[in-house]
Coordinates of C-alpha atoms and ligand atoms in Angstrom, one line a residue:
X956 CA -35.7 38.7 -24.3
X957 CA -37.0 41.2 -26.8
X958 CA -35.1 42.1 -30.5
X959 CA -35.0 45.7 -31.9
X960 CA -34.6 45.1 -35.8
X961 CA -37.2 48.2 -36.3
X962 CA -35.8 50.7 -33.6
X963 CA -32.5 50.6 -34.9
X964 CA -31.7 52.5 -37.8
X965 CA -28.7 53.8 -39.1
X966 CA -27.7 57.3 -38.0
X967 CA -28.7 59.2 -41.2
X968 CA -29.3 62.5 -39.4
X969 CA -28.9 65.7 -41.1
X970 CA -28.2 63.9 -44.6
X971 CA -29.5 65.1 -48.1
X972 CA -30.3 62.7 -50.3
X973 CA -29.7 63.2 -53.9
X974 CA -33.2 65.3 -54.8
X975 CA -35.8 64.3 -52.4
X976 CA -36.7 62.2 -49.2
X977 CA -35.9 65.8 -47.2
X978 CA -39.1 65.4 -45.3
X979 CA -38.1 61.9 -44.1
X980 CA -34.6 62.3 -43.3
X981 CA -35.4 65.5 -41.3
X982 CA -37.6 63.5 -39.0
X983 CA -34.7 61.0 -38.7
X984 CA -32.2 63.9 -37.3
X985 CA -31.0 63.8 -34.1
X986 CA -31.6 60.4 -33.3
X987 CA -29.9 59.2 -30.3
X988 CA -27.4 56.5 -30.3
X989 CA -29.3 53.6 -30.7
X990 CA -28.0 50.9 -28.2
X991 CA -31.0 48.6 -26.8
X992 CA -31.2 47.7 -23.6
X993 CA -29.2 44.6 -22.0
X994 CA -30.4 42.0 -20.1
X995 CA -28.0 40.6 -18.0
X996 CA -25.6 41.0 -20.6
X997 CA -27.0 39.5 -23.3
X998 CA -28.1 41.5 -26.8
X999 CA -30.7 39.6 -28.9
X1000 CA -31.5 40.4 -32.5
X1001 CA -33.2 38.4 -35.0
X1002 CA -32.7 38.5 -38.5
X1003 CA -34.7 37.2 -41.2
X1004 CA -33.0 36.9 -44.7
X1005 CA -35.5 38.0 -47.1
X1006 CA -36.0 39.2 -50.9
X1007 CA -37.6 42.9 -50.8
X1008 CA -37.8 45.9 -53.0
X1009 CA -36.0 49.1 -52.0
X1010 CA -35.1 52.7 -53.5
X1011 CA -30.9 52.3 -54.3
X1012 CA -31.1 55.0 -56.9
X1013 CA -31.6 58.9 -55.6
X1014 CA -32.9 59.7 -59.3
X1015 CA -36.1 60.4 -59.4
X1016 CA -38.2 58.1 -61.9
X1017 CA -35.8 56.0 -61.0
X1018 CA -37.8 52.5 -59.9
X1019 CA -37.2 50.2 -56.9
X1020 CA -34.5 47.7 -56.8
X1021 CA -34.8 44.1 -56.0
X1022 CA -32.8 43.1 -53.8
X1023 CA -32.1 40.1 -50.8
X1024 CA -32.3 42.0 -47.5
X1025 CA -32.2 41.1 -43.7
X1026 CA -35.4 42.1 -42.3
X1027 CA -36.4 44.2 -45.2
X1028 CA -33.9 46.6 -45.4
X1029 CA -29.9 46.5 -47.0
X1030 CA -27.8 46.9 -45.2
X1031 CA -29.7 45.0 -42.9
X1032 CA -30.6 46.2 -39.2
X1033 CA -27.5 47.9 -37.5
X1034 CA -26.5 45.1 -34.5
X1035 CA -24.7 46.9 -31.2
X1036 CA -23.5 45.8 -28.5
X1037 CA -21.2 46.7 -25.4
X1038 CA -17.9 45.0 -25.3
X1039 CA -18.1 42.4 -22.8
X1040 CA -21.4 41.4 -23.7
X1041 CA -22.9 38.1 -24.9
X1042 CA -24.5 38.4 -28.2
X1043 CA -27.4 36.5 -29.9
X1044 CA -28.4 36.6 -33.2
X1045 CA -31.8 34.4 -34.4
X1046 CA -31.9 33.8 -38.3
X1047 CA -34.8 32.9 -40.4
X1048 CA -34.1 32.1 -43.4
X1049 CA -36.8 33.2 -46.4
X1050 CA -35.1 33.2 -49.3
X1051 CA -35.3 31.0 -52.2
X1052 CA -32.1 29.0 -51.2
X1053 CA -30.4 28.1 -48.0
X1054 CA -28.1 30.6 -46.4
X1055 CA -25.4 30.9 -43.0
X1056 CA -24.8 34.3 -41.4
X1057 CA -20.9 35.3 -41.0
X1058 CA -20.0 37.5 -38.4
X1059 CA -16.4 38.9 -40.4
X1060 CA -13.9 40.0 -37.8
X1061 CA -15.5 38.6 -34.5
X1062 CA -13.1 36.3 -32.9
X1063 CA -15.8 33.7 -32.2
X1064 CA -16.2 29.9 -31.2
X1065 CA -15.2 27.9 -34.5
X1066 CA -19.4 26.4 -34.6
X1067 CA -20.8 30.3 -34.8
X1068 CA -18.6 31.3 -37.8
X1069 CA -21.3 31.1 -40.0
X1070 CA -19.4 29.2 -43.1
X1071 CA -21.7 26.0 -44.6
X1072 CA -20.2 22.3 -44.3
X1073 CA -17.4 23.1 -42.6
X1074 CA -18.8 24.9 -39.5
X1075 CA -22.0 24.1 -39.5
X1076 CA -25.2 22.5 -41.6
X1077 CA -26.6 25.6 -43.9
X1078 CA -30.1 26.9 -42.6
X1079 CA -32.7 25.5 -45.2
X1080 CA -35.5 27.7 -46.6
X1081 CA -38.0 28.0 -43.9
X1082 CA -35.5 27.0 -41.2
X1083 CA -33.9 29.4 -38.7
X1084 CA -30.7 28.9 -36.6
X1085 CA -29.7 30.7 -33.4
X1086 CA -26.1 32.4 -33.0
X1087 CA -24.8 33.3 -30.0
X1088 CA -21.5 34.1 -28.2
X1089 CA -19.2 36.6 -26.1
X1090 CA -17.6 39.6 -27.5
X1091 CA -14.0 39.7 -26.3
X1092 CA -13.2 42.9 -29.0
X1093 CA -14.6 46.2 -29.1
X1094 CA -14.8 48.1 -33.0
X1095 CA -16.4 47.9 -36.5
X1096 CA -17.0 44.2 -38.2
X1097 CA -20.2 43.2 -40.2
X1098 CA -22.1 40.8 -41.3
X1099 CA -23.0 38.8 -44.3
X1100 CA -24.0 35.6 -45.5
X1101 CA -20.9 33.0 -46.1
X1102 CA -23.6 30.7 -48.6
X1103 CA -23.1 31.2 -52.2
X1104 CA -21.9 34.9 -51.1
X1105 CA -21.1 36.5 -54.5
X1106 CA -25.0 36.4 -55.2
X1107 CA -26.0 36.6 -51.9
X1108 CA -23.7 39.5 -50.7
X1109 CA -24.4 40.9 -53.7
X1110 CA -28.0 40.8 -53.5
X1111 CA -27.3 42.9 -50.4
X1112 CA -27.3 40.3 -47.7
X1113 CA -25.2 42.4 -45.4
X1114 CA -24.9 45.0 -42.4
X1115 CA -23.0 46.7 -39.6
X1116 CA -22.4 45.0 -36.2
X1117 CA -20.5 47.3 -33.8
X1118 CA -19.0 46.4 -30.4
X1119 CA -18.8 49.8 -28.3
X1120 CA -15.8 50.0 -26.0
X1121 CA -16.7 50.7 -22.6
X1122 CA -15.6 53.9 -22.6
X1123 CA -15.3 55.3 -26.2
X1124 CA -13.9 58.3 -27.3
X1125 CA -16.1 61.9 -26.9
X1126 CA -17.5 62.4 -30.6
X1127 CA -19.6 64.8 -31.6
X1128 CA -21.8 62.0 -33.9
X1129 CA -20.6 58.3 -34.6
X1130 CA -21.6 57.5 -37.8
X1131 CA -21.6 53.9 -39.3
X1132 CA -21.6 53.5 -43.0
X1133 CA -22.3 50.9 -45.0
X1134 CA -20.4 51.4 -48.8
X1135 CA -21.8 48.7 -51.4
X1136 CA -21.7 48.6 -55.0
X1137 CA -24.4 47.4 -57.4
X1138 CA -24.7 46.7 -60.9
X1139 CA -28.0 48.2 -61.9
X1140 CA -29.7 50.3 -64.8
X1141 CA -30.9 53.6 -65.1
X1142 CA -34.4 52.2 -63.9
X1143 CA -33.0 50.3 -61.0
X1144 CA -33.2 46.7 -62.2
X1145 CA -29.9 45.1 -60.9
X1146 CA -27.9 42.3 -63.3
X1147 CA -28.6 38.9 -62.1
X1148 CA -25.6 37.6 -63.9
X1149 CA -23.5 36.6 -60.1
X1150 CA -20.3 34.7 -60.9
X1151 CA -19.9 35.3 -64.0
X1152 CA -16.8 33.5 -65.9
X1153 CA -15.1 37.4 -66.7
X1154 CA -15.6 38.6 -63.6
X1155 CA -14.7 35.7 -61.5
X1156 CA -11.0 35.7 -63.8
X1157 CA -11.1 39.6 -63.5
X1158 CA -11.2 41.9 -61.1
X1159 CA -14.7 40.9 -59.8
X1160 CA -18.1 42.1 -59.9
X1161 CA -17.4 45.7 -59.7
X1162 CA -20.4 47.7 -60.4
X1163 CA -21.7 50.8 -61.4
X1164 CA -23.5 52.2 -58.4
X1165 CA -22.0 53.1 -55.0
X1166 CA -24.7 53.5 -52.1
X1167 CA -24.3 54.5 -48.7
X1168 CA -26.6 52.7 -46.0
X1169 CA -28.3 51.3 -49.2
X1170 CA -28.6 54.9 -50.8
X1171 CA -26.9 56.9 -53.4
X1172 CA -25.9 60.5 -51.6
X1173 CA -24.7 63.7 -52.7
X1174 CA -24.2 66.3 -49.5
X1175 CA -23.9 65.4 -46.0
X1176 CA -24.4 68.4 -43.4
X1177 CA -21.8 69.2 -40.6
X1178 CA -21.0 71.5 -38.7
X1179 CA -17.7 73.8 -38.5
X1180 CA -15.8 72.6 -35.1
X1181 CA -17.9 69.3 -35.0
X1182 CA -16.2 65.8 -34.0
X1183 CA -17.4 63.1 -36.0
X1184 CA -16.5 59.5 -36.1
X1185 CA -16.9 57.3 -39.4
X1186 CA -16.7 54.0 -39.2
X1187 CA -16.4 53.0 -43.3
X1188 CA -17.2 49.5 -43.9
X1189 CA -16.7 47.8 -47.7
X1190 CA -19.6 45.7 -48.2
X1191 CA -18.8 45.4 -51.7
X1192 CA -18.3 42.1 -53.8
X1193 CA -15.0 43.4 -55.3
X1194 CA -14.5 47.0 -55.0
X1195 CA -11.8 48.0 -53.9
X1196 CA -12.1 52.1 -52.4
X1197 CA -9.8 54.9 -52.2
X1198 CA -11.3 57.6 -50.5
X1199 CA -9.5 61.0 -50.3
X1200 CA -11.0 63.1 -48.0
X1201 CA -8.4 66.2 -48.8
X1202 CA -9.1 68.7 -46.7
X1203 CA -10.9 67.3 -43.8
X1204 CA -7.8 65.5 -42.7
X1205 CA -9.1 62.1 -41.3
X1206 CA -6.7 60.3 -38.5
X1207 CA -7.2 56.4 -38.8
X1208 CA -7.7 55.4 -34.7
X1209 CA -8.8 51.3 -35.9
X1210 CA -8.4 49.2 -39.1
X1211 CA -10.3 45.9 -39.3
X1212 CA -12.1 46.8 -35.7
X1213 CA -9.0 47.3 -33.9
X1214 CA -7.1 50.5 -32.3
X1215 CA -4.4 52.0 -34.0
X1216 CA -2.0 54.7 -32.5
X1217 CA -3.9 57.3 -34.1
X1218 CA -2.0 58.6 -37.7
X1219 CA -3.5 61.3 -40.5
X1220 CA -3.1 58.6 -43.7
X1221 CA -0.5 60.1 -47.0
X1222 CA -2.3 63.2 -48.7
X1223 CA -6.0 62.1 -46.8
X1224 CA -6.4 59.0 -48.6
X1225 CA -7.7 55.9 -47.2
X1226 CA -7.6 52.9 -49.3
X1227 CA -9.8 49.4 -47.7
X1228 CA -11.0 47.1 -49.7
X1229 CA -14.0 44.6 -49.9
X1230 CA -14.3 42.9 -45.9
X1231 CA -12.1 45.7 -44.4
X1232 CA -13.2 48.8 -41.9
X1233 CA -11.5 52.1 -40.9
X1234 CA -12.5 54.1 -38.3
X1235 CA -11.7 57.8 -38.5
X1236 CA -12.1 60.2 -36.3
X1237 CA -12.9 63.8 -38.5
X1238 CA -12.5 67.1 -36.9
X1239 CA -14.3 69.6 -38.9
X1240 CA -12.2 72.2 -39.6
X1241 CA -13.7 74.2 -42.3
X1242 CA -15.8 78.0 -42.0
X1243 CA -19.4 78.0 -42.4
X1244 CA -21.1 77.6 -46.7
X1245 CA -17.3 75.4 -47.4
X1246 CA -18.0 72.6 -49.2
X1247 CA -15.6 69.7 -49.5
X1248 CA -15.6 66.9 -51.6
X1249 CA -14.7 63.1 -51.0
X1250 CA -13.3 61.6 -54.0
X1251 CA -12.7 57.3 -54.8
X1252 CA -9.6 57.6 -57.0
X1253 CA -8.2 54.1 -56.8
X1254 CA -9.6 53.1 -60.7
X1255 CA -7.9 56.2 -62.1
X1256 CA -10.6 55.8 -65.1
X1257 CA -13.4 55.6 -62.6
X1258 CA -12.9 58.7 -60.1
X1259 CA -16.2 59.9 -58.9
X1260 CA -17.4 62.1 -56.0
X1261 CA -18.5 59.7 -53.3
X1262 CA -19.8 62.2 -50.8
X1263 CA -19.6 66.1 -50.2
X1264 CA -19.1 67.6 -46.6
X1265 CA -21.3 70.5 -46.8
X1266 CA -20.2 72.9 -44.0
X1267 CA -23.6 74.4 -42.4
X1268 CA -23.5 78.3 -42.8
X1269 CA -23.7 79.9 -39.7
X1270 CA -23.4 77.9 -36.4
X1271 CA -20.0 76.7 -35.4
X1272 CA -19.9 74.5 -33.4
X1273 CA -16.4 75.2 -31.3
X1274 CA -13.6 77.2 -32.7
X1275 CA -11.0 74.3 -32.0
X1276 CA -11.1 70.8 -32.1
X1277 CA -12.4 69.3 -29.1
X1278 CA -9.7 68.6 -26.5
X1279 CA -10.2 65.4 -25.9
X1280 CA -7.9 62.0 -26.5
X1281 CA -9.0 60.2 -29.8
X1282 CA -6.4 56.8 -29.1
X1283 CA -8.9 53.6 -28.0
X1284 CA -7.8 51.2 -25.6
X1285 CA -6.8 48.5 -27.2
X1286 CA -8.5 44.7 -27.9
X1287 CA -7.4 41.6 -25.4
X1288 CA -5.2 40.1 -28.6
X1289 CA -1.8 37.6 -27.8
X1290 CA 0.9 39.5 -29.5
X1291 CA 2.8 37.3 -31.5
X1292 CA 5.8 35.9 -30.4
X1293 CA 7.8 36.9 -34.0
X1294 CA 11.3 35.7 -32.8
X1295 CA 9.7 31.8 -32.3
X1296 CA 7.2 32.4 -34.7
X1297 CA 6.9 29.2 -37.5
X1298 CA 7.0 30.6 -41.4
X1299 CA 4.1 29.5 -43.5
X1300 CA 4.2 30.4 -47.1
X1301 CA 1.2 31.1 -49.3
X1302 CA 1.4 31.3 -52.5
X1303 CA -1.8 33.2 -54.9
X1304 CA -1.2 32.3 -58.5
X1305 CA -3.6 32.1 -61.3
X1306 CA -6.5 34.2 -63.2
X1307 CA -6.8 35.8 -66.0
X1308 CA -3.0 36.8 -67.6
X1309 CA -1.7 34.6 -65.1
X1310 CA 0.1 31.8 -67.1
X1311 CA -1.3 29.5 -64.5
X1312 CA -1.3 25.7 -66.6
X1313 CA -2.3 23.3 -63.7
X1314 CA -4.0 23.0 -60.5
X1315 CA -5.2 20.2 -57.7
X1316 CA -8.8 20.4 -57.7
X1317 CA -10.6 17.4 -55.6
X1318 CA -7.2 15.8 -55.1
X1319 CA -6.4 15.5 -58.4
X1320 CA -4.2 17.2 -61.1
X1321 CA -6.2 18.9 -63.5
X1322 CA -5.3 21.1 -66.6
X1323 CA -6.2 24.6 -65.6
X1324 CA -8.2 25.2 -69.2
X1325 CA -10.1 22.1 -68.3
X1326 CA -10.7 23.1 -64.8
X1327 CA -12.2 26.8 -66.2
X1328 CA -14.0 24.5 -68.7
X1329 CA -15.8 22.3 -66.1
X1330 CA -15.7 23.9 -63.1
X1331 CA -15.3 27.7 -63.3
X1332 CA -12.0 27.8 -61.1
X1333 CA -9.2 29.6 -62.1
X1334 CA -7.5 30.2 -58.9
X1335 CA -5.4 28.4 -56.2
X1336 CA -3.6 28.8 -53.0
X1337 CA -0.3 26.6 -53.2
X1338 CA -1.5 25.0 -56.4
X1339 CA -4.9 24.2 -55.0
X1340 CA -8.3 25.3 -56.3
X1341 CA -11.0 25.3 -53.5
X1342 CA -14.3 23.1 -53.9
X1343 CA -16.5 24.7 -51.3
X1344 CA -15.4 24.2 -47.8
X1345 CA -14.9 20.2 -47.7
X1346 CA -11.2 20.2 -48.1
X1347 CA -7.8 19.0 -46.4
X1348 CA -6.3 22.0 -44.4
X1349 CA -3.4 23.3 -46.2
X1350 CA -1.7 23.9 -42.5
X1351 CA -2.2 22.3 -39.4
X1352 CA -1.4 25.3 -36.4
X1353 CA -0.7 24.2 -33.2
X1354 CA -3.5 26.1 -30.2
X1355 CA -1.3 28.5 -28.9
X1356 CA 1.5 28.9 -31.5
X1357 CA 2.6 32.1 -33.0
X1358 CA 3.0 32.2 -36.8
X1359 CA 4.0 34.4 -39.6
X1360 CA 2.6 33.5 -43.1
X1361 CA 4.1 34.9 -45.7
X1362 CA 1.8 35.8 -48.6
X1363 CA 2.7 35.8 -52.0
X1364 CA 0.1 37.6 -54.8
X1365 CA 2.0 36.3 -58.1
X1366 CA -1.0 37.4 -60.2
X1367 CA -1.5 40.5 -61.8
X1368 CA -5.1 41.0 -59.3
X1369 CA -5.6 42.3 -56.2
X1370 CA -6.6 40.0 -53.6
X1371 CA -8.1 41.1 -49.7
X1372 CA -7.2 37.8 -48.0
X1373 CA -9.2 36.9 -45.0
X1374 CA -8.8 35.0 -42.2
X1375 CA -11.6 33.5 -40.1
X1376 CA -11.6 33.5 -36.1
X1377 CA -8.6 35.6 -35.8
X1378 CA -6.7 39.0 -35.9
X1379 CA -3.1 39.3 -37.0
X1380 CA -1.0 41.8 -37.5
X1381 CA 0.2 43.1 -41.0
X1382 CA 4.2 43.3 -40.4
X1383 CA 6.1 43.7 -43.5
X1384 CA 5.1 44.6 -47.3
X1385 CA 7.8 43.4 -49.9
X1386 CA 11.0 43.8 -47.8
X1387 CA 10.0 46.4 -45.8
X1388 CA 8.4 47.3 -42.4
X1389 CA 4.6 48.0 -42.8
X1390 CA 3.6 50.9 -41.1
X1391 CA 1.6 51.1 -37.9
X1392 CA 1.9 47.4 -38.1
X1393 CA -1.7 47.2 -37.6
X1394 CA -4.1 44.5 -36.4
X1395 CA -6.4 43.2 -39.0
X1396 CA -8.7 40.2 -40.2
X1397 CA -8.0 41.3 -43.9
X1398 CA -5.3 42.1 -45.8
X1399 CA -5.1 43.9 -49.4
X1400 CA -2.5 42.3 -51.7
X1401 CA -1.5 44.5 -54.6
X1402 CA -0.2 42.2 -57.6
X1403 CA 3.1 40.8 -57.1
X1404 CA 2.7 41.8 -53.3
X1405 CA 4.7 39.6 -50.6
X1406 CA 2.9 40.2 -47.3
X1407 CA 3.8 38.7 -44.0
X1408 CA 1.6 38.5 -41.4
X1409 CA 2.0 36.9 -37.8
X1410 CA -0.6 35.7 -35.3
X1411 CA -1.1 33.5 -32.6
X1412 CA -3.4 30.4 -33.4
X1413 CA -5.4 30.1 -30.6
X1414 CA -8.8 30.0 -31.5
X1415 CA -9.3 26.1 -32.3
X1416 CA -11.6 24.7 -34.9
X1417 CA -10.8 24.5 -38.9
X1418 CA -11.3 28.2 -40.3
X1419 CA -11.6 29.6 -43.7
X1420 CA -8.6 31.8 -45.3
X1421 CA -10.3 33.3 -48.5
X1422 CA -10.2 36.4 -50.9
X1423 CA -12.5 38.4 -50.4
X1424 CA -13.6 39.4 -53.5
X1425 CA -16.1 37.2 -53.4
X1426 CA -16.4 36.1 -57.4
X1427 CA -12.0 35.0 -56.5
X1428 CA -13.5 32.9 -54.0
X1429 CA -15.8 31.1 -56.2
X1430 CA -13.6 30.8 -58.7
X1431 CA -10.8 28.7 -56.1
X1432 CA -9.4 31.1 -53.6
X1433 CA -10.1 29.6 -50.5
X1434 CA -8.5 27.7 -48.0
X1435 CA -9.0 25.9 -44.6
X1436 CA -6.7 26.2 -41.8
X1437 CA -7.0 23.9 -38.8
X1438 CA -6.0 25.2 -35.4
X1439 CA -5.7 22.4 -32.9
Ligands
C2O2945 CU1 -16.4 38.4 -44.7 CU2 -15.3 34.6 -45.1 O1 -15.9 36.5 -44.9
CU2946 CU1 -8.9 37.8 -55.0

């Protein structure tokens, strides 16, 4: 058994960071796919949650950040392994309070799912606990720590875990990147002020400085003719992202992890929100010295230039895109059976302008102003606010039942609901068919969205269903489902 935390950085090749750092990135570039060796199957990592100072800002002058890191560095170390593959991750925990690691997306047993109380004890300071299980899916997920998450995820306790599908698609480069958003200052000190009451009623902890593998970034080289795949990952508290990548005319192969039939998204813009993953597979079409631009657009006020796509003059790499199928072979997933499926209804109400009065908090009926007073909630899930994890399930799923939930947002917020230990598949968006019907593990709710969504409970144990902007969570939106 050996880990790799060191060996097994990002792919950052042939990227310009804003101003300086050329000389260490060049020695980066062309770095081969970093996938460590197997032994008998089984992948070992260990991870040790840690406080540590690192560079966010690309300004120079601008000072180090302190931040909460896995092994030093946020995102933390990028964890791969084959489908089909045991996995084992170790965590030490060094911080100043106890933590849980959450593998989002991994369809896992119920006592790996990371989530304190309810699946298992959290690891204390000084204390370490050993993760381990089989991947049944191949695709993108994360992780994170599930204990006290809005400061903890926000501290940057996060990083990409990728399953490779035994035989993946010919790509030119795979890249993996990590998208968080911090609230710092021009010098790099980052607010300390997690959960706080306006943005737990609000729209979150959005901040003010989007990073990319833990940087900020202006160009990133490419080549004319090249194949790229992007696997985007929103590690953010409560961003959501719209990313438009106009002319470089992105097709979507997996949402969430999971294949879809491969489709270019409306005018090149790809929205995913905090917890959720797109994989896209980019065929550079432009001519050598073209520079294009990726712009976030989904806070009209806020639009920014997340990244450029600076086409290298000269070489070219092929003259047409590479002939070669992009569609993945799909994850081992029960279909749901939508003509016996049982209805469950969810209803989101509450926050700020939400005329919410009351709630159950604890089992009791409590004035909502009281409940905001006392105990900073301001959300629930069919009229109940969540206190932590040690709560009566709000359904009971029978192992091996297919269901379709159907979610209502009656708040004027949106909400990425998650669901532990499972994949479903989005099916219909206020009346009407959702597209590509596609598998995920979270789903966006604009305000006044009804979503359904339909799986097949068969992963037993009692599972989390929570928004995933994480300050929502805190503030009551979450729920446990119990699958027996
Ligand atoms: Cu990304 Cu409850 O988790
Ligand atoms: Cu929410």
């Amino acid at each position: 058994m050996f880990s790799h935390n060191s060996e097994v950085p990002y792919q950052i090749a042939r990227m310009t960071r804003r101003g300086f750092l050329q000389g260490s990135m060049a020695s980066l570039a062309g770095a081969a796919l970093p996938i460590p060796k197997a032994r008998a199957g089984l992948r070992a990592y260990s991870l040790s949650a840690v406080p540590a100072k690192v560079k966010l800002l690309g300004v120079k002058g601008a000072g180090k950040t302190d931040v909460w890191t896995y092994s030093g560095s946020t995102p933390g170390p990028l964890i791969r392994a084959r489908q089909g593959e045991r996995l084992r991750i170790d965590v030490s925990n060094g911080l100043p309070q106890e933590t849980t690691l959450h593998c989002h997306g991994l369809r896992i047993p119920n006592a790996m799912d990371g989530v304190p109380e309810l699946t298992q004890a959290p690891i204390q300071q000084g204390e370490r606990f050993v993760y381990e299980f089989d991947l049944h899916d191949a695709g993108t997920f994360w992780y994170h720590s599930h204990t006290y998450s809005a400061e903890q995820v926000g501290r940057g306790l996060n990083g990409a875990l990728i399953i490779d599908e035994k035989e993946p698609p010919m790509v030119d480069r795979d890249l993996v990147w990590v998208i968080n958003d911090w609230r710092v200052n021009n010098a790099g000190v980052m607010s300390d002020d997690f959960n706080h009451p306006h943005d737990i009623s609000h729209g979150g902890r959005i901040g003010n400085l989007i990073t990319l593998n833990g940087a900020e970034w202006e160009d990133f080289d490419v080549k004319a003719g090249e194949r790229l795949r992007i696997r985007l990952i929103n590690a953010a508290n409560a961003r959501v992202m719209g990313f438009k990548f106009g002319g470089l005319n992105p097709k979507i192969v997996a949402q969430d992890g999971h294949p879809v039939k491969p489709y270019e998204p409306a005018g090149g813009r790809i929205v995913f929100a905090p917890g959720q993953r797109v994989d896209l597979i980019v065929d550079i079409a432009g001519t050598p010295g073209e520079r294009l631009a990726v712009v976030d657009d989904y806070y009209k006020q806020f639009t920014y230039t997340f990244i450029t796509f600076n086409v290298e003059p000269g070489e070219v790499l092929r003259e047409s895109p590479l002939d070669a199928p992009i569609t993945l072979s799909g994850n081992p997933l029960s279909e749901p059976d939508l003509a016996n499926a049982e209805t469950k209804k969810v209803l989101i109400e509450g926050g700020a302008m939400g005329g919410l009065r009351a709630a159950v908090y604890k089992g009791d009926k409590v004035e909502l102003r009281k409940l905001w007073r006392q105990h900073r909630k301001v959300w629930v899930l069919n009229g109940v606010a969540s206190s932590g994890v040690n709560m009566d399930p709000i359904f009971k799923l029978k192992l091996g039942k297919s269901y379709r939930w159907r979610i209502h947002n009656d708040t004027v917020w949106d909400h990425p609901m998650h669901l532990h230990g499972h994949a479903f598949r989005v099916i219909e968006r206020n009346g009407k068919p959702e597209p590509h019907t596609p598998w995920a593990d979270t789903v966006l709710l604009y305000a006044g969205d009804v979503v359904d969504i339909a799986f097949v409970a068969d992963n037993p144990g009692d599972w989390l269903f929570h928004c995933h902007v994480l300050e929502h969570h805190s503030g009551g939106m979450g729920a446990v489902v119990r699958v027996a």
